[in-house]
Amino acid sequence: MASDQTGRTTVGQGDITQQTTDAIVNAANESLLGGGGVDGAIHRAAGPLLLEECRTIGGCPTGQARITKGYNLSASYVIHTVGPIWRGGNRNEEALLASCYQNCLTLAEENGIQSIAFPAISTGVYGFPIEQATDIAVQEVTEFLKKAVTVHQAMFVCFSREDQFIYEKTINSYGKSR
Ligand code: AR6
């Protein structure tokens, strides 16, 4: 398995709903009331109580994150974050995507979470270019983990082999020039 130089950030391929990390991250929309893609898969696997809890939250602005329980998932928590919709790159998309990763990890720390799995936020329906998104994901997670207290393991769960290859390439080269 590919990992960064500390071994704390790894890349895998598969279905994020099957991960046994303490928390999994959901690439949600501002309503937090479910949708397609990874969001739909997480709601299906967690069961209807997840939607019930999400209704009490009242939505989430782009770039921020909210935490719920994991219900029928192996993961105890779901951290829902809303990635930016790609609109060509001049609408603050990069900073918003970076803040998704930061806010998810901050919530994880506040809740004593030790391990967390991320999907490739914004790179599906929301259209963020995968290589650019991967650079941001790897940079933000790797740097956060250097100063994290409770979170000691982060995993990028790629749905396709193509995405996995891009993540592996990015993570293997990250830090080598630093
Ligand atoms: N496990 C891991 N990754 C997955 C899974 C899965 N089970 N299913 C899909 N992916 P997307 P976004 C990957 O579209 O771009 C929803 O409707 C997928 O291949 O799920 O942030 C929300 O409600 C891609 O690499 O999320 C929002 O409306 C990545 O997850 C909107 O889509 C993200 O794709 C959010 O769009």
Short mmCIF file of N, CA, C and O in Angstrom, two decimals, residues 72-173:
data_model
loop_
_atom_site.label_atom_id
_atom_site.label_comp_id
_atom_site.label_asym_id
_atom_site.label_seq_id
_atom_site.Cartn_x
_atom_site.Cartn_y
_atom_site.Cartn_z
N ASN A 72 -25.35 2.15 11.15
CA ASN A 72 -25.04 0.77 10.74
C ASN A 72 -23.66 0.59 10.11
O ASN A 72 -23.30 -0.52 9.73
N LEU A 73 -22.90 1.65 10.00
CA LEU A 73 -21.54 1.54 9.45
C LEU A 73 -20.60 0.97 10.51
O LEU A 73 -20.86 1.08 11.71
N SER A 74 -19.47 0.42 10.06
CA SER A 74 -18.42 0.02 11.01
C SER A 74 -17.83 1.27 11.67
O SER A 74 -17.47 1.25 12.84
N ALA A 75 -17.72 2.32 10.91
CA ALA A 75 -17.18 3.58 11.44
C ALA A 75 -18.15 4.16 12.48
O ALA A 75 -19.36 4.15 12.27
N SER A 76 -17.60 4.64 13.59
CA SER A 76 -18.46 5.22 14.64
C SER A 76 -19.03 6.57 14.23
O SER A 76 -20.07 6.97 14.73
N TYR A 77 -18.30 7.26 13.36
CA TYR A 77 -18.70 8.61 12.98
C TYR A 77 -18.69 8.78 11.46
O TYR A 77 -17.87 8.18 10.78
N VAL A 78 -19.58 9.68 11.00
CA VAL A 78 -19.48 10.20 9.64
C VAL A 78 -19.21 11.69 9.77
O VAL A 78 -19.91 12.40 10.50
N ILE A 79 -18.18 12.16 9.09
CA ILE A 79 -17.92 13.60 9.02
C ILE A 79 -18.34 14.05 7.63
O ILE A 79 -17.80 13.61 6.62
N HIS A 80 -19.37 14.89 7.60
CA HIS A 80 -19.95 15.36 6.34
C HIS A 80 -19.29 16.68 5.97
O HIS A 80 -19.28 17.61 6.79
N THR A 81 -18.79 16.76 4.77
CA THR A 81 -18.22 18.03 4.33
C THR A 81 -18.77 18.35 2.95
O THR A 81 -19.17 17.45 2.21
N VAL A 82 -18.83 19.64 2.64
CA VAL A 82 -19.38 20.06 1.36
C VAL A 82 -18.27 20.67 0.53
O VAL A 82 -17.77 21.76 0.84
N GLY A 83 -17.85 19.95 -0.48
CA GLY A 83 -16.81 20.44 -1.37
C GLY A 83 -17.36 21.48 -2.32
O GLY A 83 -18.58 21.59 -2.52
N PRO A 84 -16.47 22.27 -2.91
CA PRO A 84 -16.91 23.27 -3.89
C PRO A 84 -17.29 22.62 -5.21
O PRO A 84 -16.70 21.62 -5.62
N ILE A 85 -18.25 23.23 -5.89
CA ILE A 85 -18.55 22.85 -7.27
C ILE A 85 -17.52 23.56 -8.15
O ILE A 85 -17.27 24.76 -7.97
N TRP A 86 -16.86 22.80 -9.03
CA TRP A 86 -15.84 23.39 -9.91
C TRP A 86 -16.50 24.30 -10.94
O TRP A 86 -17.39 23.87 -11.69
N ARG A 87 -16.08 25.58 -10.93
CA ARG A 87 -16.65 26.53 -11.90
C ARG A 87 -15.54 27.18 -12.71
O ARG A 87 -15.62 28.36 -13.04
N GLY A 88 -14.49 26.43 -12.97
CA GLY A 88 -13.41 26.92 -13.82
C GLY A 88 -12.14 27.27 -13.05
O GLY A 88 -11.10 27.49 -13.65
N GLY A 89 -12.21 27.37 -11.74
CA GLY A 89 -11.01 27.55 -10.93
C GLY A 89 -10.80 28.93 -10.37
O GLY A 89 -9.88 29.15 -9.57
N ASN A 90 -11.66 29.90 -10.78
CA ASN A 90 -11.47 31.27 -10.27
C ASN A 90 -12.50 31.67 -9.22
O ASN A 90 -12.68 32.84 -8.93
N ARG A 91 -13.17 30.69 -8.66
CA ARG A 91 -14.21 30.97 -7.66
C ARG A 91 -13.81 30.43 -6.29
O ARG A 91 -14.63 29.90 -5.56
N ASN A 92 -12.52 30.53 -6.00
CA ASN A 92 -12.04 30.13 -4.69
C ASN A 92 -12.13 28.62 -4.45
O ASN A 92 -12.12 28.16 -3.30
N GLU A 93 -12.23 27.85 -5.54
CA GLU A 93 -12.43 26.41 -5.39
C GLU A 93 -11.30 25.74 -4.61
O GLU A 93 -11.54 24.87 -3.77
N GLU A 94 -10.04 26.13 -4.89
CA GLU A 94 -8.91 25.45 -4.24
C GLU A 94 -8.92 25.67 -2.74
O GLU A 94 -8.73 24.75 -1.95
N ALA A 95 -9.13 26.93 -2.32
CA ALA A 95 -9.13 27.24 -0.89
C ALA A 95 -10.31 26.56 -0.19
O ALA A 95 -10.18 26.08 0.95
N LEU A 96 -11.45 26.51 -0.87
CA LEU A 96 -12.61 25.85 -0.27
C LEU A 96 -12.38 24.35 -0.11
O LEU A 96 -12.74 23.77 0.92
N LEU A 97 -11.75 23.73 -1.11
CA LEU A 97 -11.47 22.31 -0.97
C LEU A 97 -10.47 22.06 0.15
O LEU A 97 -10.63 21.14 0.96
N ALA A 98 -9.44 22.90 0.24
CA ALA A 98 -8.47 22.77 1.34
C ALA A 98 -9.17 22.90 2.69
O ALA A 98 -8.88 22.15 3.63
N SER A 99 -10.11 23.82 2.78
CA SER A 99 -10.79 24.02 4.07
C SER A 99 -11.68 22.83 4.42
O SER A 99 -11.87 22.52 5.59
N CYS A 100 -12.20 22.11 3.42
CA CYS A 100 -12.94 20.87 3.72
C CYS A 100 -12.04 19.90 4.48
O CYS A 100 -12.44 19.34 5.52
N TYR A 101 -10.84 19.66 3.96
CA TYR A 101 -9.94 18.71 4.62
C TYR A 101 -9.55 19.20 6.01
O TYR A 101 -9.55 18.44 6.98
N GLN A 102 -9.25 20.49 6.13
CA GLN A 102 -8.87 21.04 7.44
C GLN A 102 -10.01 20.92 8.44
O GLN A 102 -9.81 20.53 9.60
N ASN A 103 -11.22 21.27 8.02
CA ASN A 103 -12.35 21.25 8.95
C ASN A 103 -12.73 19.83 9.35
O ASN A 103 -13.12 19.59 10.50
N CYS A 104 -12.63 18.88 8.43
CA CYS A 104 -12.88 17.47 8.78
C CYS A 104 -11.89 17.01 9.84
O CYS A 104 -12.27 16.36 10.82
N LEU A 105 -10.64 17.34 9.64
CA LEU A 105 -9.61 16.87 10.58
C LEU A 105 -9.71 17.58 11.92
O LEU A 105 -9.47 16.99 12.97
N THR A 106 -10.10 18.84 11.92
CA THR A 106 -10.31 19.57 13.18
C THR A 106 -11.44 18.92 13.98
O THR A 106 -11.32 18.69 15.19
N LEU A 107 -12.55 18.59 13.29
CA LEU A 107 -13.66 17.91 13.96
C LEU A 107 -13.21 16.54 14.49
O LEU A 107 -13.62 16.13 15.57
N ALA A 108 -12.41 15.85 13.72
CA ALA A 108 -11.91 14.54 14.15
C ALA A 108 -11.10 14.69 15.44
O ALA A 108 -11.28 13.94 16.40
N GLU A 109 -10.24 15.67 15.48
CA GLU A 109 -9.42 15.91 16.69
C GLU A 109 -10.32 16.23 17.88
O GLU A 109 -10.12 15.72 18.98
N GLU A 110 -11.33 17.07 17.67
CA GLU A 110 -12.22 17.48 18.76
C GLU A 110 -13.01 16.30 19.31
O GLU A 110 -13.48 16.34 20.44
N ASN A 111 -13.16 15.25 18.51
CA ASN A 111 -13.93 14.09 18.93
C ASN A 111 -13.06 12.88 19.27
O ASN A 111 -13.56 11.77 19.40
N GLY A 112 -11.78 13.09 19.39
CA GLY A 112 -10.87 12.01 19.81
C GLY A 112 -10.71 10.89 18.80
O GLY A 112 -10.35 9.76 19.14
N ILE A 113 -10.97 11.21 17.54
CA ILE A 113 -10.89 10.19 16.48
C ILE A 113 -9.43 9.91 16.15
O ILE A 113 -8.61 10.82 16.05
N GLN A 114 -9.12 8.61 15.99
CA GLN A 114 -7.74 8.23 15.71
C GLN A 114 -7.49 7.92 14.24
O GLN A 114 -6.39 8.10 13.74
N SER A 115 -8.52 7.42 13.56
CA SER A 115 -8.34 7.05 12.16
C SER A 115 -9.52 7.54 11.34
O SER A 115 -10.66 7.52 11.80
N ILE A 116 -9.23 7.96 10.12
CA ILE A 116 -10.25 8.61 9.29
C ILE A 116 -10.03 8.24 7.83
O ILE A 116 -8.87 8.13 7.38
N ALA A 117 -11.11 8.02 7.11
CA ALA A 117 -11.02 7.70 5.67
C ALA A 117 -11.71 8.79 4.87
O ALA A 117 -12.83 9.20 5.19
N PHE A 118 -11.04 9.25 3.83
CA PHE A 118 -11.56 10.31 2.95
C PHE A 118 -11.88 9.78 1.55
O PHE A 118 -11.05 9.09 0.96
N PRO A 119 -13.00 10.19 0.97
CA PRO A 119 -13.19 9.98 -0.47
C PRO A 119 -12.54 11.16 -1.21
O PRO A 119 -12.05 12.10 -0.57
N ALA A 120 -12.57 11.10 -2.54
CA ALA A 120 -11.99 12.19 -3.34
C ALA A 120 -13.04 13.30 -3.47
O ALA A 120 -13.75 13.39 -4.48
N ILE A 121 -13.12 14.13 -2.44
CA ILE A 121 -14.15 15.18 -2.32
C ILE A 121 -14.16 16.07 -3.57
O ILE A 121 -13.10 16.50 -4.05
N SER A 122 -15.35 16.35 -4.07
CA SER A 122 -15.61 17.26 -5.20
C SER A 122 -15.22 16.73 -6.58
O SER A 122 -15.45 17.41 -7.58
N THR A 123 -14.60 15.55 -6.65
CA THR A 123 -14.08 15.12 -7.96
C THR A 123 -15.07 14.30 -8.79
O THR A 123 -14.75 13.89 -9.89
N GLY A 124 -16.26 14.07 -8.24
CA GLY A 124 -17.29 13.35 -8.99
C GLY A 124 -18.23 14.33 -9.66
O GLY A 124 -17.82 15.11 -10.54
N VAL A 125 -19.46 14.34 -9.19
CA VAL A 125 -20.50 15.23 -9.73
C VAL A 125 -20.06 16.70 -9.71
O VAL A 125 -20.41 17.46 -10.61
N TYR A 126 -19.29 17.08 -8.71
CA TYR A 126 -18.89 18.49 -8.57
C TYR A 126 -17.76 18.92 -9.50
O TYR A 126 -17.42 20.10 -9.58
N GLY A 127 -17.13 17.95 -10.20
CA GLY A 127 -16.29 18.25 -11.36
C GLY A 127 -14.91 18.84 -11.11
O GLY A 127 -14.26 19.34 -12.04
N PHE A 128 -14.41 18.78 -9.87
CA PHE A 128 -13.06 19.31 -9.59
C PHE A 128 -12.04 18.40 -10.27
O PHE A 128 -12.10 17.19 -10.12
N PRO A 129 -11.09 18.95 -11.03
CA PRO A 129 -10.09 18.11 -11.71
C PRO A 129 -9.33 17.24 -10.71
O PRO A 129 -8.82 17.76 -9.70
N ILE A 130 -9.25 15.96 -11.01
CA ILE A 130 -8.74 14.99 -10.03
C ILE A 130 -7.28 15.26 -9.62
O ILE A 130 -6.95 15.17 -8.44
N GLU A 131 -6.42 15.63 -10.55
CA GLU A 131 -5.01 15.79 -10.16
C GLU A 131 -4.83 16.99 -9.24
O GLU A 131 -4.09 16.93 -8.26
N GLN A 132 -5.53 18.06 -9.55
CA GLN A 132 -5.47 19.26 -8.71
C GLN A 132 -6.07 18.99 -7.33
O GLN A 132 -5.53 19.40 -6.30
N ALA A 133 -7.18 18.26 -7.32
CA ALA A 133 -7.84 17.93 -6.04
C ALA A 133 -6.95 17.02 -5.20
O ALA A 133 -6.89 17.15 -3.97
N THR A 134 -6.26 16.11 -5.86
CA THR A 134 -5.39 15.17 -5.13
C THR A 134 -4.21 15.90 -4.50
O THR A 134 -3.83 15.63 -3.36
N ASP A 135 -3.63 16.85 -5.22
CA ASP A 135 -2.54 17.66 -4.65
C ASP A 135 -2.99 18.33 -3.36
O ASP A 135 -2.27 18.35 -2.36
N ILE A 136 -4.19 18.90 -3.40
CA ILE A 136 -4.72 19.61 -2.23
C ILE A 136 -4.97 18.63 -1.08
O ILE A 136 -4.59 18.87 0.06
N ALA A 137 -5.61 17.51 -1.41
CA ALA A 137 -5.93 16.51 -0.38
C ALA A 137 -4.66 16.02 0.32
O ALA A 137 -4.58 15.98 1.56
N VAL A 138 -3.67 15.65 -0.47
CA VAL A 138 -2.44 15.09 0.11
C VAL A 138 -1.70 16.15 0.94
O VAL A 138 -1.25 15.88 2.06
N GLN A 139 -1.61 17.35 0.41
CA GLN A 139 -0.94 18.44 1.13
C GLN A 139 -1.63 18.73 2.46
O GLN A 139 -0.99 18.79 3.51
N GLU A 140 -2.94 18.91 2.44
CA GLU A 140 -3.66 19.31 3.66
C GLU A 140 -3.63 18.20 4.71
O GLU A 140 -3.42 18.48 5.89
N VAL A 141 -3.84 16.98 4.30
CA VAL A 141 -3.89 15.88 5.27
C VAL A 141 -2.49 15.61 5.83
O VAL A 141 -2.32 15.46 7.05
N THR A 142 -1.50 15.58 4.99
CA THR A 142 -0.14 15.31 5.45
C THR A 142 0.32 16.38 6.43
O THR A 142 0.88 16.07 7.49
N GLU A 143 0.08 17.62 6.11
CA GLU A 143 0.52 18.71 6.99
C GLU A 143 -0.26 18.71 8.30
O GLU A 143 0.31 18.91 9.37
N PHE A 144 -1.56 18.44 8.25
CA PHE A 144 -2.37 18.42 9.48
C PHE A 144 -1.89 17.31 10.41
O PHE A 144 -1.78 17.51 11.62
N LEU A 145 -1.60 16.15 9.85
CA LEU A 145 -1.21 15.02 10.69
C LEU A 145 0.12 15.25 11.41
O LEU A 145 0.37 14.66 12.46
N LYS A 146 0.93 16.13 10.88
CA LYS A 146 2.20 16.44 11.56
C LYS A 146 1.97 17.07 12.91
O LYS A 146 2.78 16.94 13.82
N LYS A 147 0.86 17.80 13.07
CA LYS A 147 0.59 18.48 14.34
C LYS A 147 -0.62 17.90 15.08
O LYS A 147 -1.00 18.39 16.13
N ALA A 148 -1.20 16.85 14.54
CA ALA A 148 -2.40 16.26 15.16
C ALA A 148 -2.05 15.55 16.46
O ALA A 148 -0.95 15.02 16.62
N VAL A 149 -3.01 15.54 17.37
CA VAL A 149 -2.81 14.86 18.66
C VAL A 149 -3.50 13.50 18.65
O VAL A 149 -2.89 12.48 18.97
N THR A 150 -4.78 13.47 18.29
CA THR A 150 -5.49 12.18 18.34
C THR A 150 -5.46 11.44 16.99
O THR A 150 -5.33 10.23 16.96
N VAL A 151 -5.58 12.16 15.91
CA VAL A 151 -5.64 11.49 14.59
C VAL A 151 -4.25 11.02 14.20
O VAL A 151 -3.34 11.84 14.06
N HIS A 152 -4.06 9.72 14.09
CA HIS A 152 -2.73 9.26 13.67
C HIS A 152 -2.75 8.47 12.37
O HIS A 152 -1.72 8.07 11.86
N GLN A 153 -3.94 8.24 11.80
CA GLN A 153 -4.01 7.51 10.55
C GLN A 153 -5.09 8.10 9.65
O GLN A 153 -6.23 8.26 10.08
N ALA A 154 -4.70 8.43 8.43
CA ALA A 154 -5.67 8.92 7.45
C ALA A 154 -5.53 8.09 6.18
O ALA A 154 -4.42 7.78 5.75
N MET A 155 -6.67 7.72 5.62
CA MET A 155 -6.65 6.89 4.41
C MET A 155 -7.46 7.56 3.32
O MET A 155 -8.55 8.06 3.58
N PHE A 156 -6.91 7.58 2.12
CA PHE A 156 -7.66 8.05 0.96
C PHE A 156 -8.26 6.82 0.28
O PHE A 156 -7.51 5.93 -0.14
N VAL A 157 -9.57 6.77 0.24
CA VAL A 157 -10.23 5.62 -0.37
C VAL A 157 -10.70 6.00 -1.77
O VAL A 157 -11.62 6.81 -1.93
N CYS A 158 -10.03 5.45 -2.78
CA CYS A 158 -10.35 5.78 -4.17
C CYS A 158 -11.34 4.77 -4.72
O CYS A 158 -11.22 3.57 -4.47
N PHE A 159 -12.30 5.27 -5.46
CA PHE A 159 -13.33 4.39 -6.00
C PHE A 159 -12.84 3.70 -7.27
O PHE A 159 -13.22 2.57 -7.53
N SER A 160 -11.98 4.35 -8.02
CA SER A 160 -11.48 3.76 -9.28
C SER A 160 -9.97 3.54 -9.18
O SER A 160 -9.27 4.22 -8.43
N ARG A 161 -9.50 2.59 -9.99
CA ARG A 161 -8.05 2.33 -10.06
C ARG A 161 -7.31 3.55 -10.62
O ARG A 161 -6.18 3.82 -10.22
N GLU A 162 -7.95 4.28 -11.52
CA GLU A 162 -7.32 5.47 -12.11
C GLU A 162 -7.06 6.51 -11.02
O GLU A 162 -5.97 7.08 -10.93
N ASP A 163 -8.05 6.73 -10.18
CA ASP A 163 -7.87 7.69 -9.08
C ASP A 163 -6.81 7.19 -8.10
O ASP A 163 -5.99 7.96 -7.61
N GLN A 164 -6.83 5.89 -7.85
CA GLN A 164 -5.84 5.32 -6.92
C GLN A 164 -4.43 5.58 -7.44
O GLN A 164 -3.53 5.96 -6.68
N PHE A 165 -4.24 5.41 -8.74
CA PHE A 165 -2.93 5.62 -9.34
C PHE A 165 -2.48 7.08 -9.15
O PHE A 165 -1.34 7.36 -8.80
N ILE A 166 -3.40 8.01 -9.35
CA ILE A 166 -3.07 9.44 -9.19
C ILE A 166 -2.72 9.75 -7.73
O ILE A 166 -1.74 10.44 -7.44
N TYR A 167 -3.49 9.22 -6.82
CA TYR A 167 -3.19 9.43 -5.39
C TYR A 167 -1.83 8.83 -5.02
O TYR A 167 -1.05 9.44 -4.28
N GLU A 168 -1.55 7.63 -5.52
CA GLU A 168 -0.28 6.97 -5.18
C GLU A 168 0.90 7.78 -5.70
O GLU A 168 1.90 7.97 -4.99
N LYS A 169 0.77 8.25 -6.91
CA LYS A 169 1.84 9.05 -7.52
C LYS A 169 2.07 10.32 -6.70
O LYS A 169 3.20 10.70 -6.40
N THR A 170 0.98 10.95 -6.30
CA THR A 170 1.07 12.21 -5.56
C THR A 170 1.68 11.99 -4.18
O THR A 170 2.56 12.73 -3.73
N ILE A 171 1.21 10.97 -3.51
CA ILE A 171 1.67 10.73 -2.14
C ILE A 171 3.12 10.25 -2.12
O ILE A 171 3.88 10.59 -1.21
N ASN A 172 3.51 9.48 -3.12
CA ASN A 172 4.89 8.99 -3.17
C ASN A 172 5.88 10.12 -3.41
O ASN A 172 7.02 10.06 -2.95
N SER A 173 5.44 11.13 -4.13
CA SER A 173 6.38 12.23 -4.41
C SER A 173 6.27 13.34 -3.37
O SER A 173 7.15 14.18 -3.27
#
